[in-house]
PDB file of C-alpha atoms in Angstrom:
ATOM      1  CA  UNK Y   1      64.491 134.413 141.400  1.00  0.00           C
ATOM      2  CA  UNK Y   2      66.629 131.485 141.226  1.00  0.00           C
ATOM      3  CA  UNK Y   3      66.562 127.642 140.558  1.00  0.00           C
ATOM      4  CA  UNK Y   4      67.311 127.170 143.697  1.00  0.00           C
ATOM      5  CA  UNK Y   5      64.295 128.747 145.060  1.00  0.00           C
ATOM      6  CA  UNK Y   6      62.406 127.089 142.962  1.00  0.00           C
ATOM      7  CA  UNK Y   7      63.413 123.802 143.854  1.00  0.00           C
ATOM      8  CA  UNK Y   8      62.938 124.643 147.627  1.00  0.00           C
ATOM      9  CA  UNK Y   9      59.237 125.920 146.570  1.00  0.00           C
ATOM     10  CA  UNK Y  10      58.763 122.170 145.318  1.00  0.00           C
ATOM     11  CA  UNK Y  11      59.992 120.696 148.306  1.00  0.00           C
ATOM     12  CA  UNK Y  12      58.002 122.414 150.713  1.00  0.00           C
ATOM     13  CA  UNK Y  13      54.867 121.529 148.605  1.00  0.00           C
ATOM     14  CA  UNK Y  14      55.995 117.475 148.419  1.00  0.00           C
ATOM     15  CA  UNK Y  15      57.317 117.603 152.241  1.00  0.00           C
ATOM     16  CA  UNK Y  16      53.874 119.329 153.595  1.00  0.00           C
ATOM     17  CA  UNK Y  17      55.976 122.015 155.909  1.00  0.00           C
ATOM     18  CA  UNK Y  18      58.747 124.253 155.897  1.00  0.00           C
ATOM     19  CA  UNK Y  19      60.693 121.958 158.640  1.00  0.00           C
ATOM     20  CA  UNK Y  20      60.628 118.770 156.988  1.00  0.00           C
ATOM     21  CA  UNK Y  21      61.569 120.406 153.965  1.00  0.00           C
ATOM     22  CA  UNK Y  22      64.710 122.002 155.513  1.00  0.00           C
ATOM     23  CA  UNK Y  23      65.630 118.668 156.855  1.00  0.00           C
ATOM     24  CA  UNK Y  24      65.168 117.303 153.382  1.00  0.00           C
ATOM     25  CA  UNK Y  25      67.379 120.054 151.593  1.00  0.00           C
ATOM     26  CA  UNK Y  26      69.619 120.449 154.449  1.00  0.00           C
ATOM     27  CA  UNK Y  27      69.769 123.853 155.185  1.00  0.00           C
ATOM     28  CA  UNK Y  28      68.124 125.864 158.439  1.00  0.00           C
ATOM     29  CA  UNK Y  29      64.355 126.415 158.851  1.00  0.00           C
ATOM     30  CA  UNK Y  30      65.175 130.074 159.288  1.00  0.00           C
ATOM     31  CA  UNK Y  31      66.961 129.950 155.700  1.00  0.00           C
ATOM     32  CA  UNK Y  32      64.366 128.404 154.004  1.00  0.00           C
ATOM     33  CA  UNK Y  33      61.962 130.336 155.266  1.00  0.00           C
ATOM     34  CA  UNK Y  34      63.819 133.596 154.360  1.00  0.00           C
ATOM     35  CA  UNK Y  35      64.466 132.320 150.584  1.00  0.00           C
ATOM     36  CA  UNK Y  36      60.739 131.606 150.511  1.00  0.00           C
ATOM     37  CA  UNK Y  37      59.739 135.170 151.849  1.00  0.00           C
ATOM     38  CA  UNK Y  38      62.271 136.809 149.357  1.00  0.00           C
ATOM     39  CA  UNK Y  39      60.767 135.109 146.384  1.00  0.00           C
ATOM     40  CA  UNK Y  40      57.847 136.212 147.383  1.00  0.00           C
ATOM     41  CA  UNK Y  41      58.686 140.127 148.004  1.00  0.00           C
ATOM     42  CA  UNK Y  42      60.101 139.877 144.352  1.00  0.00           C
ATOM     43  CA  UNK Y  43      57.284 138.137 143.074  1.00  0.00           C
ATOM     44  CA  UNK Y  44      54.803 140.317 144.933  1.00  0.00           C
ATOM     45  CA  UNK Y  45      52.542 137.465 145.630  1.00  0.00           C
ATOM     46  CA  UNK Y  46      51.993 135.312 148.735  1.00  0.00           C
ATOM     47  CA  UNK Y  47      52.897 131.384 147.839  1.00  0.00           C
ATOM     48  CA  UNK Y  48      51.799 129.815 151.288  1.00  0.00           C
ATOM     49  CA  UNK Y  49      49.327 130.348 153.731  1.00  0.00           C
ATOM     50  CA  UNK Y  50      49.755 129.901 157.264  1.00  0.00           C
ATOM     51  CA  UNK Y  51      47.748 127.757 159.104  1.00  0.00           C
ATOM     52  CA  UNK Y  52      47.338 126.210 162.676  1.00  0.00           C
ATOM     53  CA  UNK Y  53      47.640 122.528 160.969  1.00  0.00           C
ATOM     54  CA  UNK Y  54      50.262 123.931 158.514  1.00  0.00           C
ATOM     55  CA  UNK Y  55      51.063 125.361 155.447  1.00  0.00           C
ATOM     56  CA  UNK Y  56      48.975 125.412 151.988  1.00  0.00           C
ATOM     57  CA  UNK Y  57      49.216 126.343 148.778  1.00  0.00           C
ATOM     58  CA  UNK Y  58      47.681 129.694 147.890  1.00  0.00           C
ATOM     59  CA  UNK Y  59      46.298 130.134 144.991  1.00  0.00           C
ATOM     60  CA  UNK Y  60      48.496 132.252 143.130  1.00  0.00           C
ATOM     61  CA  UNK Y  61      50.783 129.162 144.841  1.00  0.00           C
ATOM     62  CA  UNK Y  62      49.315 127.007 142.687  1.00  0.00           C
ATOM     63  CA  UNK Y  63      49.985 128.654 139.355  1.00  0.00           C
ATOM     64  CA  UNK Y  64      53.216 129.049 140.521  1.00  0.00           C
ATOM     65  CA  UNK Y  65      53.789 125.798 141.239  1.00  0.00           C
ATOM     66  CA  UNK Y  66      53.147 124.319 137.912  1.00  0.00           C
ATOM     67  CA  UNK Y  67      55.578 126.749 136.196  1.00  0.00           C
ATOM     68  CA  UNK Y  68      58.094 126.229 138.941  1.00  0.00           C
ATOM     69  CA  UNK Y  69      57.803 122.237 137.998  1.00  0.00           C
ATOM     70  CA  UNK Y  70      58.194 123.246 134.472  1.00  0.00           C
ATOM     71  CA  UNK Y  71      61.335 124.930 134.445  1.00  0.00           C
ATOM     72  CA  UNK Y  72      63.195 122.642 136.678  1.00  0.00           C
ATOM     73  CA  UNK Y  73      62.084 119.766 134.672  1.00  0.00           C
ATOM     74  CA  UNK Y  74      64.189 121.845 131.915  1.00  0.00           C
ATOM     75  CA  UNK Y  75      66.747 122.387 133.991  1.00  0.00           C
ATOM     76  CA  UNK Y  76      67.317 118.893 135.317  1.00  0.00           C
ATOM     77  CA  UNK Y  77      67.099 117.932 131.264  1.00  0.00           C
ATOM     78  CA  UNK Y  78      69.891 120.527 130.528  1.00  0.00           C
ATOM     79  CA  UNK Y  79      72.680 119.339 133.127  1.00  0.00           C
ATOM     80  CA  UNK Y  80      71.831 115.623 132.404  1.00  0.00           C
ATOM     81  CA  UNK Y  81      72.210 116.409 128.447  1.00  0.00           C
ATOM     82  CA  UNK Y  82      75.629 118.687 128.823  1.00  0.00           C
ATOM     83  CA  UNK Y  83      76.693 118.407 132.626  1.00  0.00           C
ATOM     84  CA  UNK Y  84      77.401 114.965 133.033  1.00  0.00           C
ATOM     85  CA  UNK Y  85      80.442 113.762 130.915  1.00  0.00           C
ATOM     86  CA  UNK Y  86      79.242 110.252 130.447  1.00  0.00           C
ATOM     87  CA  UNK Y  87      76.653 110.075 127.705  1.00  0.00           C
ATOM     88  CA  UNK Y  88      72.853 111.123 127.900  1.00  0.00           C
ATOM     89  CA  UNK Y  89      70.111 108.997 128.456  1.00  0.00           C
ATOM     90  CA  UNK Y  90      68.205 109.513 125.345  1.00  0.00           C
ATOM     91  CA  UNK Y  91      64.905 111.887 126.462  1.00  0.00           C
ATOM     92  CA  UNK Y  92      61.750 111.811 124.934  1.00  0.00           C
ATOM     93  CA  UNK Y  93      58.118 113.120 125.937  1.00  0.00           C
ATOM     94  CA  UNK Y  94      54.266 112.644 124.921  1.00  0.00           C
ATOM     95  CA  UNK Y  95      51.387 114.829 125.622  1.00  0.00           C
ATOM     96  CA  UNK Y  96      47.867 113.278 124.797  1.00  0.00           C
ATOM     97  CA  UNK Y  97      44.437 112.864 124.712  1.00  0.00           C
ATOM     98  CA  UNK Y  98      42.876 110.008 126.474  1.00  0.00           C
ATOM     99  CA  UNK Y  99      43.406 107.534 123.852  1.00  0.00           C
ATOM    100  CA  UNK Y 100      45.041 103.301 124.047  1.00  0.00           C
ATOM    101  CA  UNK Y 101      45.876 103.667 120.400  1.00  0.00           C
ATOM    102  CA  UNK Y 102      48.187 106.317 121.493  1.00  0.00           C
ATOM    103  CA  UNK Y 103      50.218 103.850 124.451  1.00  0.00           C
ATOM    104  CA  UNK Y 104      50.110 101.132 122.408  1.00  0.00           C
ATOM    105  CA  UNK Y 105      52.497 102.853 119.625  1.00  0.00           C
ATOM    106  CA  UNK Y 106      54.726 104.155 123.267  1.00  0.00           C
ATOM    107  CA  UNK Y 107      55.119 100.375 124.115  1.00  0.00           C
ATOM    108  CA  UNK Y 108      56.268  99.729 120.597  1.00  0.00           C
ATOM    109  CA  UNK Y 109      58.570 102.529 120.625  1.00  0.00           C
ATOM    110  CA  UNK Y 110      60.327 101.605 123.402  1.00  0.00           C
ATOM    111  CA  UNK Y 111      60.877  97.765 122.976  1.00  0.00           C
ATOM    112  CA  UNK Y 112      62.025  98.584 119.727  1.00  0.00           C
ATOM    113  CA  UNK Y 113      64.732 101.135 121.169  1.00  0.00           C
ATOM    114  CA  UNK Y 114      65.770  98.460 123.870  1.00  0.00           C
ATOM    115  CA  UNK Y 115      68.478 100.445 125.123  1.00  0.00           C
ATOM    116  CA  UNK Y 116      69.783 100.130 128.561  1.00  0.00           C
ATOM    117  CA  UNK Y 117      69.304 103.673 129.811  1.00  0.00           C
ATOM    118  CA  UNK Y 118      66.212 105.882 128.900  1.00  0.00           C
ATOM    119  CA  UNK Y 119      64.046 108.471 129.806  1.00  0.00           C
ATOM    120  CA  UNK Y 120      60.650 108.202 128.012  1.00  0.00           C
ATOM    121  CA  UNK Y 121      57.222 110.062 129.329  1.00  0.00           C
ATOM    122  CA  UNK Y 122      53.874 109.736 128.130  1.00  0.00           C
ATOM    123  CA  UNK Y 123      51.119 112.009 129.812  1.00  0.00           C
ATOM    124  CA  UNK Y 124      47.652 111.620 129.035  1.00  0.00           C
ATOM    125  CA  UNK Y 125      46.831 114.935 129.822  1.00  0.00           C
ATOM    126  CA  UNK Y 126      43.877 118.161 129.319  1.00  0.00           C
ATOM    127  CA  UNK Y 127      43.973 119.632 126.187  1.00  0.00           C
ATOM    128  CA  UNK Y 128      44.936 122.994 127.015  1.00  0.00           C
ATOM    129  CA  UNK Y 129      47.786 121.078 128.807  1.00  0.00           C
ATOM    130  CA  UNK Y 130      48.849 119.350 125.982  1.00  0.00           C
ATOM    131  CA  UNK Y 131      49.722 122.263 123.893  1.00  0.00           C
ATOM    132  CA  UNK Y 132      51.393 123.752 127.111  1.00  0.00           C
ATOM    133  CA  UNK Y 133      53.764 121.096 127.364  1.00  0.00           C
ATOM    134  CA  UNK Y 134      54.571 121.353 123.129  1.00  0.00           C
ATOM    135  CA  UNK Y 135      54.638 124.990 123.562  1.00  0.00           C
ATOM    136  CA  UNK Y 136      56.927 124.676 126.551  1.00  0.00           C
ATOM    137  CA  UNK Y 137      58.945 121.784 125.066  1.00  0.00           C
ATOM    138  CA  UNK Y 138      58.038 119.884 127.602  1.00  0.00           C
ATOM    139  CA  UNK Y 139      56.840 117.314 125.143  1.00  0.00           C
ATOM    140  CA  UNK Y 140      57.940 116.634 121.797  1.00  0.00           C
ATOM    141  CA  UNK Y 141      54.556 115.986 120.413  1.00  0.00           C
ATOM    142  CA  UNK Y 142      51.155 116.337 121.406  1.00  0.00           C
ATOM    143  CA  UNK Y 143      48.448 114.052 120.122  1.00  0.00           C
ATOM    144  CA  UNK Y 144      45.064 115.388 120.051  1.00  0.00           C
ATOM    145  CA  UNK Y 145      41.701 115.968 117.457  1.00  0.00           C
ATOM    146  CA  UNK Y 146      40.229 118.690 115.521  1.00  0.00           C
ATOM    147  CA  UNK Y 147      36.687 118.760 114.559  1.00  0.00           C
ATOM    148  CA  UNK Y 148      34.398 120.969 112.567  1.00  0.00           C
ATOM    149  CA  UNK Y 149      33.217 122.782 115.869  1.00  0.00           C
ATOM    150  CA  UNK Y 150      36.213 123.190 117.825  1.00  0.00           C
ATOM    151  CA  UNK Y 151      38.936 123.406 114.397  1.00  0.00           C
ATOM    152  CA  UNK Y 152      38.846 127.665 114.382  1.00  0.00           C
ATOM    153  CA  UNK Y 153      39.237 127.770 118.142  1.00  0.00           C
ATOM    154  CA  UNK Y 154      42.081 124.962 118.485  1.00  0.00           C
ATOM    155  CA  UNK Y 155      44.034 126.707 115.083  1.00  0.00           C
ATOM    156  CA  UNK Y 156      43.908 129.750 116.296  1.00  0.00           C
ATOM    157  CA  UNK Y 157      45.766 129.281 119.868  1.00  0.00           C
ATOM    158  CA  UNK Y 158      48.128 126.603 118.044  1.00  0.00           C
ATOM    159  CA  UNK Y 159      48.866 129.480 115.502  1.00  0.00           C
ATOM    160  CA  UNK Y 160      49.437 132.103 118.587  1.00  0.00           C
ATOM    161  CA  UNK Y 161      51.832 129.675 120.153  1.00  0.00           C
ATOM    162  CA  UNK Y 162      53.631 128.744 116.781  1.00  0.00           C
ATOM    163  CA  UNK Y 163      52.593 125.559 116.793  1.00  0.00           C
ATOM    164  CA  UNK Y 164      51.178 123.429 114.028  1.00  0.00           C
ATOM    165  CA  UNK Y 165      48.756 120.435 113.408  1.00  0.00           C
ATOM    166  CA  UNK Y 166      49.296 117.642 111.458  1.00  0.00           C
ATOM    167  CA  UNK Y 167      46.140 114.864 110.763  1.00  0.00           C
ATOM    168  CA  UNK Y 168      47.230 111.477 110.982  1.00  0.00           C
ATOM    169  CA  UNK Y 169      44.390 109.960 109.811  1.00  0.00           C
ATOM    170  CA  UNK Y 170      40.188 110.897 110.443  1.00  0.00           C
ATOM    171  CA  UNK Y 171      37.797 108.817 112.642  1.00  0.00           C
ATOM    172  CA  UNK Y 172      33.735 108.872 112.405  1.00  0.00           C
ATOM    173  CA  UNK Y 173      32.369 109.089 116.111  1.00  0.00           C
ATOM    174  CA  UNK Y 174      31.646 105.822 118.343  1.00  0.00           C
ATOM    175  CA  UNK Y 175      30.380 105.151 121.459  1.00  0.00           C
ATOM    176  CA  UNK Y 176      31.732 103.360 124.399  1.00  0.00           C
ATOM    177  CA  UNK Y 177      29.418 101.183 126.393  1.00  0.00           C
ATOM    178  CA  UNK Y 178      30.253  97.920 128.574  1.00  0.00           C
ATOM    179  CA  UNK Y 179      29.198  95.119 126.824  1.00  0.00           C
ATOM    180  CA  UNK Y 180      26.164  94.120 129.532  1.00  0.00           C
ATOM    181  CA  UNK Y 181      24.539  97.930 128.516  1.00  0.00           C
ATOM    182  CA  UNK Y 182      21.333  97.694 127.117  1.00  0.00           C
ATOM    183  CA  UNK Y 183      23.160  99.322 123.890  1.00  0.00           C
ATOM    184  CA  UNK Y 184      25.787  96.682 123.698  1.00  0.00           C
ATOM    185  CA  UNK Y 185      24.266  95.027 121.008  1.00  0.00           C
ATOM    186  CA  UNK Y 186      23.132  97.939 117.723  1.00  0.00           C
ATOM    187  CA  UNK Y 187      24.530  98.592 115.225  1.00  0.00           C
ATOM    188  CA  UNK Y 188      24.386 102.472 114.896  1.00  0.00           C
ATOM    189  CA  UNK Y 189      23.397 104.688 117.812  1.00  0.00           C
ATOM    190  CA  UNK Y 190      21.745 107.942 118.286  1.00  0.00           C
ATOM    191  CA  UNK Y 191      22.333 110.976 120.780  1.00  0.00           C
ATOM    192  CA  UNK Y 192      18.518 109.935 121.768  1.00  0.00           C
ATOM    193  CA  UNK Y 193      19.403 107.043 122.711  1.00  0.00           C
ATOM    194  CA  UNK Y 194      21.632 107.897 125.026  1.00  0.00           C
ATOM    195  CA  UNK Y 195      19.612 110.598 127.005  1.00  0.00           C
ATOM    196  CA  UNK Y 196      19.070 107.924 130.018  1.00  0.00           C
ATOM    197  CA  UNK Y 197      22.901 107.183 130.243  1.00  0.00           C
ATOM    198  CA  UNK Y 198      25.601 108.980 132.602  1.00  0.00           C
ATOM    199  CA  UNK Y 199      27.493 110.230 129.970  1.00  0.00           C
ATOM    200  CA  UNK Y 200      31.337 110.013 131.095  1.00  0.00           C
ATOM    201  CA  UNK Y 201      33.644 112.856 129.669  1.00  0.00           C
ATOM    202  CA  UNK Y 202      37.448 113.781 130.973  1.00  0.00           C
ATOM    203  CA  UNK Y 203      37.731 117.124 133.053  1.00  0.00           C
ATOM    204  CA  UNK Y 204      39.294 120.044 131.289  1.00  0.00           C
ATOM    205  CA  UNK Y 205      40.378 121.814 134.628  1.00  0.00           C
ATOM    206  CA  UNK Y 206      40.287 125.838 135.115  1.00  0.00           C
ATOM    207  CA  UNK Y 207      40.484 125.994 131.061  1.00  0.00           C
ATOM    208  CA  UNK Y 208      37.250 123.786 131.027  1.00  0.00           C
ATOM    209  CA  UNK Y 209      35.905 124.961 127.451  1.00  0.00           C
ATOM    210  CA  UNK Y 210      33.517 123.137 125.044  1.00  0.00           C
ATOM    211  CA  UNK Y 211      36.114 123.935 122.466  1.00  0.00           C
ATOM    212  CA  UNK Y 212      38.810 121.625 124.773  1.00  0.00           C
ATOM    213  CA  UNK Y 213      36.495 118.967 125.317  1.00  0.00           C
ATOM    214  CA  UNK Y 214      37.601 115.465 124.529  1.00  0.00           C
ATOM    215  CA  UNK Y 215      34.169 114.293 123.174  1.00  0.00           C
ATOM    216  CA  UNK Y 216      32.003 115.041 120.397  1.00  0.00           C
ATOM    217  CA  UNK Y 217      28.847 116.728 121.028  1.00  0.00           C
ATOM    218  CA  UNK Y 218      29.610 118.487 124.492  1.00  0.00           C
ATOM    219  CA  UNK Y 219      26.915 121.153 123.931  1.00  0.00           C
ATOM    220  CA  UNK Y 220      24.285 118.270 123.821  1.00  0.00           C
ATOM    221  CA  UNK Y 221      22.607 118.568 127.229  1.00  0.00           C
ATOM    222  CA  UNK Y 222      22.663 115.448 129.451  1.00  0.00           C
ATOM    223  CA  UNK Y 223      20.397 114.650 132.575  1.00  0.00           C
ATOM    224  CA  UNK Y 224      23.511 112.521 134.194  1.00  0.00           C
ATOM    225  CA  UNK Y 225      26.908 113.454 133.743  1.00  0.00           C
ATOM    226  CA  UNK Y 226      29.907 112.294 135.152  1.00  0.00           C
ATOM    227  CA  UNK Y 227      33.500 114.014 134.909  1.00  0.00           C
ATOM    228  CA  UNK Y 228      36.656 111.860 135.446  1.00  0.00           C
ATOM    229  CA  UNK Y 229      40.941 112.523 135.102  1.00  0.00           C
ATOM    230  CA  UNK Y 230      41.788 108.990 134.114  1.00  0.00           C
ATOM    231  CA  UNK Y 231      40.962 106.658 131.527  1.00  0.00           C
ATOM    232  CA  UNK Y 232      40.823 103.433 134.019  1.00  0.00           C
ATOM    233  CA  UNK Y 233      38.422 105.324 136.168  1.00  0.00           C
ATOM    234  CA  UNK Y 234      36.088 106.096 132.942  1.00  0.00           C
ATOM    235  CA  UNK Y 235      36.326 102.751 131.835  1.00  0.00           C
ATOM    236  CA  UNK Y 236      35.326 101.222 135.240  1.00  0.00           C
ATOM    237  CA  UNK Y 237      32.053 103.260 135.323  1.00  0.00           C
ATOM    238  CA  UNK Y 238      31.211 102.499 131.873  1.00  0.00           C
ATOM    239  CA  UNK Y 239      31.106  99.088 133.160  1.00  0.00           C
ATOM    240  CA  UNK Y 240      29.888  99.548 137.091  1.00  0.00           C
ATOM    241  CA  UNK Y 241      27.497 102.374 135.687  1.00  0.00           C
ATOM    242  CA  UNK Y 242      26.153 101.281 132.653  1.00  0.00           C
ATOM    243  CA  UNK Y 243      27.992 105.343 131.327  1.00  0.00           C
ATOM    244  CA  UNK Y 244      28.984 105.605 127.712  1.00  0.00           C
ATOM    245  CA  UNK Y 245      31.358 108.052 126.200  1.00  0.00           C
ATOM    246  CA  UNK Y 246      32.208 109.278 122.534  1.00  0.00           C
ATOM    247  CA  UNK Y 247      35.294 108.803 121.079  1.00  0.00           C
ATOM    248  CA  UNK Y 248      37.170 107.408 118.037  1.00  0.00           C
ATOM    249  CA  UNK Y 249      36.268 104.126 118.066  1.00  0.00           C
ATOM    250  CA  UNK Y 250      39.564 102.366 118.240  1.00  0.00           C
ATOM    251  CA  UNK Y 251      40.168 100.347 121.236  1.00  0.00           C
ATOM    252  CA  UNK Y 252      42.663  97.674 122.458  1.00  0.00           C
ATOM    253  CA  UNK Y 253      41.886  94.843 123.866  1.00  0.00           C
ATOM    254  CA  UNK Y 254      45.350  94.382 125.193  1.00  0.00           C
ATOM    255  CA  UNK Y 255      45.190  97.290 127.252  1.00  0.00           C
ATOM    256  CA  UNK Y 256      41.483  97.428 128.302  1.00  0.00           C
ATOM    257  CA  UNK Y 257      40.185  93.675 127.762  1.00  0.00           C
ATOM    258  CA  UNK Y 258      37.220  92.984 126.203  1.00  0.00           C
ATOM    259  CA  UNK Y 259      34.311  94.438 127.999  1.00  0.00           C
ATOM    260  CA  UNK Y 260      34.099  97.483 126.250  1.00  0.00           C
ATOM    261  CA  UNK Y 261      32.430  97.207 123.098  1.00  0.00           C
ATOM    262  CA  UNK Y 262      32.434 100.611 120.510  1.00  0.00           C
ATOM    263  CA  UNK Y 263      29.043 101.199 118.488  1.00  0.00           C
ATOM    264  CA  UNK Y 264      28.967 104.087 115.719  1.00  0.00           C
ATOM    265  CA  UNK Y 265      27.028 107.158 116.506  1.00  0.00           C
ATOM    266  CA  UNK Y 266      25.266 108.573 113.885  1.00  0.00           C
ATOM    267  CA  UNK Y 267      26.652 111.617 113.741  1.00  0.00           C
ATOM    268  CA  UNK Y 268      27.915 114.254 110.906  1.00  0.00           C
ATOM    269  CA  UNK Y 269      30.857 115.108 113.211  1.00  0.00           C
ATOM    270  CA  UNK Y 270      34.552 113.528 112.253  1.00  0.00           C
ATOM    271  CA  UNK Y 271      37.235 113.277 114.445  1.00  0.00           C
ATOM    272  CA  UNK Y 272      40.566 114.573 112.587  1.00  0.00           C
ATOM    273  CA  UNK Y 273      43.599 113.167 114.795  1.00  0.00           C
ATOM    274  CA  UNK Y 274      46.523 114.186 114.737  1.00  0.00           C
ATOM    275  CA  UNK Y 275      49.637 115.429 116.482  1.00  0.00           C
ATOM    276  CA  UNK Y 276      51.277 118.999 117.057  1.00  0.00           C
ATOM    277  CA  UNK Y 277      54.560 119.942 117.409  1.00  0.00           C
ATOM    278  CA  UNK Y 278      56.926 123.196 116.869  1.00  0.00           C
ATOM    279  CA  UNK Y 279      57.478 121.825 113.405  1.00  0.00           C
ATOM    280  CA  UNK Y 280      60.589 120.384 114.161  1.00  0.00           C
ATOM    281  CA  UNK Y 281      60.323 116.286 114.376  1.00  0.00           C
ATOM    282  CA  UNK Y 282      63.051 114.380 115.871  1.00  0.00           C
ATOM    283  CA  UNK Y 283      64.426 110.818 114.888  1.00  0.00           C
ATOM    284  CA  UNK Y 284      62.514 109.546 117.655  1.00  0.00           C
ATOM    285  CA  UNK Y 285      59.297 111.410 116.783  1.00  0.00           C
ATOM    286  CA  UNK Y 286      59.411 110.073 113.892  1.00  0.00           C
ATOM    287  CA  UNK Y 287      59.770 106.737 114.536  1.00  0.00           C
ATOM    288  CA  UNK Y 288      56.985 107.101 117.516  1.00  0.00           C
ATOM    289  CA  UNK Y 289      54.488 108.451 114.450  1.00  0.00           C
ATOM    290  CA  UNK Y 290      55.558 105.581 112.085  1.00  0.00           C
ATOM    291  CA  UNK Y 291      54.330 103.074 115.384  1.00  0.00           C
ATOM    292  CA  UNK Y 292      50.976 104.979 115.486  1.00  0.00           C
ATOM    293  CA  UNK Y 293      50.357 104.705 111.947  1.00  0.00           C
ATOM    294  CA  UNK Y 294      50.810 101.137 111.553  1.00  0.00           C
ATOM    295  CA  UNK Y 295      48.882 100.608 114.703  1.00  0.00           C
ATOM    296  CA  UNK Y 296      46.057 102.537 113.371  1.00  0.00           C
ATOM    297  CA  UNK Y 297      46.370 100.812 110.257  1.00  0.00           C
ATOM    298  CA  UNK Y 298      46.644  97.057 111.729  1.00  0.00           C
ATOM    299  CA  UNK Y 299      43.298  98.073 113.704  1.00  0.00           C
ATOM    300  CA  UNK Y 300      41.093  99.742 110.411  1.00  0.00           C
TER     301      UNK Y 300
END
């Protein structure tokens, strides 16, 4: 297996066939095609299916896929940082939770580095994902919550993957509702009161666990449920759906306006947020976390 394979693995998949990816790479159909069919005698496993309308992904293609993006992503960093003779752009990478605090200390970060070349990422991503893309150093940290029911299960695969967890600071559960929701306008909440709500939550993917979810009180059974990817879609159908979700509370009104309002739940869960890493911070880790703090601590 080669990088080279890989990359031609990625192209097929972003070019839709085998032809338009050979014209893309500039080799011969027949070459590609060959590559592709040696990978996949030394893999043992079948990438593409054939179709009359084309090719797709198989499933084991799929898995592939996202470890094939994964190590040329590493790659690409490794000749930019010791290839090129000019200086590096300086590189630097956020996983996370679905959270604004969290972009709001990324757009403070980098005005205050103001530098004419970069190469900054922020994902909000699944949690499992997350500690992937730490794990993989894909990301330098990853910004996500423990709580009392999902702490032992979270620790545990952190401490498999020599990873640790550091609390930034602790958050008592709130609800999000638009502020036109009958709720809008207590002071405290219950779980009872909710029960006639879609309750919005973020999709965890094939590693869809309780212990992953992003919100407080998964287990609680609800009669309308809605799963979304994105934090614009869930805050859309809080407003066009009169939904509520459960998070930390903080919100920014210069990311998401002002028609979301955030209402305590009364609830004996706390939300411990925090970040992981490999226990190694960089300069510019550090100086990302020292951004988050003060946010937090402007908005308490």
């Amino acid at each position: 297996m080669t990088l080279q394979q890989l990359r031609y693995v990625i192209q097929i998949v972003e070019s839709g066939s085998f032809n338009s990816a050979a014209k893309a790479l500039f080799i011969s159909q027949p070459s590609l095609s060959k590559s592709i069919h040696d990978l996949e005698e030394e893999m043992s496993i079948c990438l593409f299916v054939r179709t009359n309308k084309g090719i797709l992904l198989s499933e084991q293609g799929e898995k592939f896929l996202g470890y094939a993006r994964q190590v040329i992503e590493q790659a690409n960093l490794l000749e930019e940082q010791y290839k090129n003779t000019f200086p590096a752009r300086t590189v630097f990478a956020i996983s996370s939770q679905h959270y604004a605090f969290v972009v709001n200390a990324f757009v403070a970060l980098v005005k205050e580095y103001n530098q004419s070349e970069y190469e900054f990422s922020l994902r909000e991503q699944r949690t499992y994902d997350i500690i992937e893309d730490v794990k993989n150093h894909r990301s330098q940290l990853g910004i996500l919550y423990l709580s009392h029911f999902n702490r032992e299960v979270i620790q545990s695969i952190l401490k498999k993957e020599h990873l640790t967890f550091t609390k930034l600071f602790e958050a008592k559960p709130h609800v999000f509702v638009s502020k036109t929701n009958p709720l809008s306008h207590k002071k405290t909440v219950k779980m009872e009161d909710l029960k006639n709500y879609p309750r919005l939550t973020y999709e965890q993917g094939i590693n869809n666990s309780f212990y992953f979810s992003e919100e407080l009180h998964s287990t609680q059974p609800s009669k309308k449920s809605i799963v979304v990817s994105d934090r614009a879609t869930l805050f859309n159908l809080l407003i066009g759906l009169n939904g509520y979700t459960i998070s930390s509370g903080i919100l920014s009104t210069d990311l998401n306006g002002d028609n979301i309002v955030s209402i305590p739940l009364d609830s004996d869960e706390v939300m411990e947020i925090g970040y992981i890493s490999d226990g190694v911070l960089s300069n510019m880790s550090k100086n990302y976390l020292n951004h988050l703090i003060q946010y937090i601590e402007k908005t308490n």
